[in-house]
PDB file of C-alpha atoms in Angstrom:
ATOM      1  CA  UNK L  27     -16.722  54.024 -17.312  1.00  0.00           C
ATOM      2  CA  UNK L  28     -15.812  51.446 -19.216  1.00  0.00           C
ATOM      3  CA  UNK L  29     -12.271  53.152 -19.754  1.00  0.00           C
ATOM      4  CA  UNK L  30     -11.609  53.337 -15.987  1.00  0.00           C
ATOM      5  CA  UNK L  31     -12.770  49.590 -15.432  1.00  0.00           C
ATOM      6  CA  UNK L  32     -10.392  48.678 -17.852  1.00  0.00           C
ATOM      7  CA  UNK L  33      -7.699  50.741 -16.059  1.00  0.00           C
ATOM      8  CA  UNK L  34      -8.564  49.325 -12.888  1.00  0.00           C
ATOM      9  CA  UNK L  35      -8.246  45.770 -14.490  1.00  0.00           C
ATOM     10  CA  UNK L  36      -4.904  46.726 -16.165  1.00  0.00           C
ATOM     11  CA  UNK L  37      -3.560  47.880 -12.761  1.00  0.00           C
ATOM     12  CA  UNK L  38      -4.590  44.773 -10.495  1.00  0.00           C
ATOM     13  CA  UNK L  39      -2.974  42.558 -13.153  1.00  0.00           C
ATOM     14  CA  UNK L  40       0.381  44.721 -13.495  1.00  0.00           C
ATOM     15  CA  UNK L  41       0.313  44.451  -9.556  1.00  0.00           C
ATOM     16  CA  UNK L  42      -0.096  41.050  -9.215  1.00  0.00           C
ATOM     17  CA  UNK L  43       2.577  40.276 -11.935  1.00  0.00           C
ATOM     18  CA  UNK L  44       5.085  42.666 -10.266  1.00  0.00           C
ATOM     19  CA  UNK L  45       4.618  41.079  -6.741  1.00  0.00           C
ATOM     20  CA  UNK L  46       5.088  37.545  -8.226  1.00  0.00           C
ATOM     21  CA  UNK L  47       8.238  38.491 -10.009  1.00  0.00           C
ATOM     22  CA  UNK L  48       9.820  40.107  -6.964  1.00  0.00           C
ATOM     23  CA  UNK L  49       8.757  36.449  -4.818  1.00  0.00           C
ATOM     24  CA  UNK L  50      10.519  34.833  -7.768  1.00  0.00           C
ATOM     25  CA  UNK L  51      13.539  36.805  -7.969  1.00  0.00           C
ATOM     26  CA  UNK L  52      14.086  36.796  -3.769  1.00  0.00           C
ATOM     27  CA  UNK L  53      13.706  33.718  -3.524  1.00  0.00           C
ATOM     28  CA  UNK L  54      16.807  31.494  -2.217  1.00  0.00           C
ATOM     29  CA  UNK L  55      18.362  28.046  -0.984  1.00  0.00           C
ATOM     30  CA  UNK L  56      18.062  28.319   2.910  1.00  0.00           C
ATOM     31  CA  UNK L  57      19.553  24.883   2.982  1.00  0.00           C
ATOM     32  CA  UNK L  58      22.319  24.302   5.672  1.00  0.00           C
ATOM     33  CA  UNK L  59      24.789  22.880   2.894  1.00  0.00           C
ATOM     34  CA  UNK L  60      24.957  20.604   0.051  1.00  0.00           C
ATOM     35  CA  UNK L  61      24.212  17.661   1.802  1.00  0.00           C
ATOM     36  CA  UNK L  62      21.993  18.744   4.828  1.00  0.00           C
ATOM     37  CA  UNK L  63      18.615  20.590   3.819  1.00  0.00           C
ATOM     38  CA  UNK L  64      17.898  21.043   7.862  1.00  0.00           C
ATOM     39  CA  UNK L  65      19.891  21.370  10.783  1.00  0.00           C
ATOM     40  CA  UNK L  66      18.978  22.053  14.368  1.00  0.00           C
ATOM     41  CA  UNK L  67      20.984  21.618  17.870  1.00  0.00           C
ATOM     42  CA  UNK L  68      19.385  22.500  21.259  1.00  0.00           C
ATOM     43  CA  UNK L  69      20.174  21.774  24.854  1.00  0.00           C
ATOM     44  CA  UNK L  70      17.234  21.347  27.904  1.00  0.00           C
ATOM     45  CA  UNK L  71      18.510  21.935  31.324  1.00  0.00           C
ATOM     46  CA  UNK L  72      17.825  18.744  33.510  1.00  0.00           C
ATOM     47  CA  UNK L  73      19.236  20.607  36.858  1.00  0.00           C
ATOM     48  CA  UNK L  74      22.267  20.290  39.356  1.00  0.00           C
ATOM     49  CA  UNK L  75      24.543  21.954  36.080  1.00  0.00           C
ATOM     50  CA  UNK L  76      23.464  18.699  33.947  1.00  0.00           C
ATOM     51  CA  UNK L  77      21.574  19.097  30.674  1.00  0.00           C
ATOM     52  CA  UNK L  78      20.621  17.205  27.409  1.00  0.00           C
ATOM     53  CA  UNK L  79      22.012  17.869  23.639  1.00  0.00           C
ATOM     54  CA  UNK L  80      19.590  16.851  20.927  1.00  0.00           C
ATOM     55  CA  UNK L  81      19.916  17.183  17.198  1.00  0.00           C
ATOM     56  CA  UNK L  82      17.949  17.111  14.215  1.00  0.00           C
ATOM     57  CA  UNK L  83      19.378  16.561  10.946  1.00  0.00           C
ATOM     58  CA  UNK L  84      17.596  16.163   7.180  1.00  0.00           C
ATOM     59  CA  UNK L  85      19.451  15.174   4.315  1.00  0.00           C
ATOM     60  CA  UNK L  86      19.050  16.439   0.917  1.00  0.00           C
ATOM     61  CA  UNK L  87      18.727  12.975  -0.728  1.00  0.00           C
ATOM     62  CA  UNK L  88      19.013   9.254   0.441  1.00  0.00           C
ATOM     63  CA  UNK L  89      22.083   8.687   2.411  1.00  0.00           C
ATOM     64  CA  UNK L  90      23.329   5.256   3.837  1.00  0.00           C
ATOM     65  CA  UNK L  91      24.499   7.202   6.958  1.00  0.00           C
ATOM     66  CA  UNK L  92      23.415  10.458   8.834  1.00  0.00           C
ATOM     67  CA  UNK L  93      23.998  11.651  12.106  1.00  0.00           C
ATOM     68  CA  UNK L  94      26.887  13.222  13.970  1.00  0.00           C
ATOM     69  CA  UNK L  95      30.354  12.435  14.547  1.00  0.00           C
ATOM     70  CA  UNK L  96      31.336  14.872  17.639  1.00  0.00           C
ATOM     71  CA  UNK L  97      29.267  17.164  19.236  1.00  0.00           C
ATOM     72  CA  UNK L  98      31.488  20.612  20.746  1.00  0.00           C
ATOM     73  CA  UNK L  99      30.115  22.181  23.460  1.00  0.00           C
ATOM     74  CA  UNK L 100      31.039  26.163  23.434  1.00  0.00           C
ATOM     75  CA  UNK L 101      30.752  28.592  26.139  1.00  0.00           C
ATOM     76  CA  UNK L 102      31.082  32.311  26.222  1.00  0.00           C
ATOM     77  CA  UNK L 103      30.944  34.766  28.833  1.00  0.00           C
ATOM     78  CA  UNK L 104      30.211  38.092  28.272  1.00  0.00           C
ATOM     79  CA  UNK L 105      32.175  39.898  25.255  1.00  0.00           C
ATOM     80  CA  UNK L 106      34.782  37.041  25.259  1.00  0.00           C
ATOM     81  CA  UNK L 107      35.232  34.510  22.592  1.00  0.00           C
ATOM     82  CA  UNK L 108      33.811  31.206  22.473  1.00  0.00           C
ATOM     83  CA  UNK L 109      35.518  28.721  24.102  1.00  0.00           C
ATOM     84  CA  UNK L 110      35.499  25.074  23.380  1.00  0.00           C
ATOM     85  CA  UNK L 111      34.440  23.608  26.994  1.00  0.00           C
ATOM     86  CA  UNK L 112      33.483  20.242  26.005  1.00  0.00           C
ATOM     87  CA  UNK L 113      33.532  17.646  23.333  1.00  0.00           C
ATOM     88  CA  UNK L 114      31.215  14.145  22.797  1.00  0.00           C
ATOM     89  CA  UNK L 115      32.487  11.781  20.368  1.00  0.00           C
TER      90      UNK L 115
END
């Protein structure tokens, strides 16, 4: 009976160690770049062919300025390639 408990405890510790090692090995950086930790852009329709473009950017460290210099509006119809239809600067 004591041997079975020891084996069970050893199996549990082995599984915990194994799963812990896998999560460490598979960890990778999901940063957008070396300077941006997070970027997101979305468009909200307003009706009559108008929409609002919003964006959110988080830096990896303190910066003097952070924002968007230009916003490109791309359009894709069916299986055709993306086409730049408007640029805001």
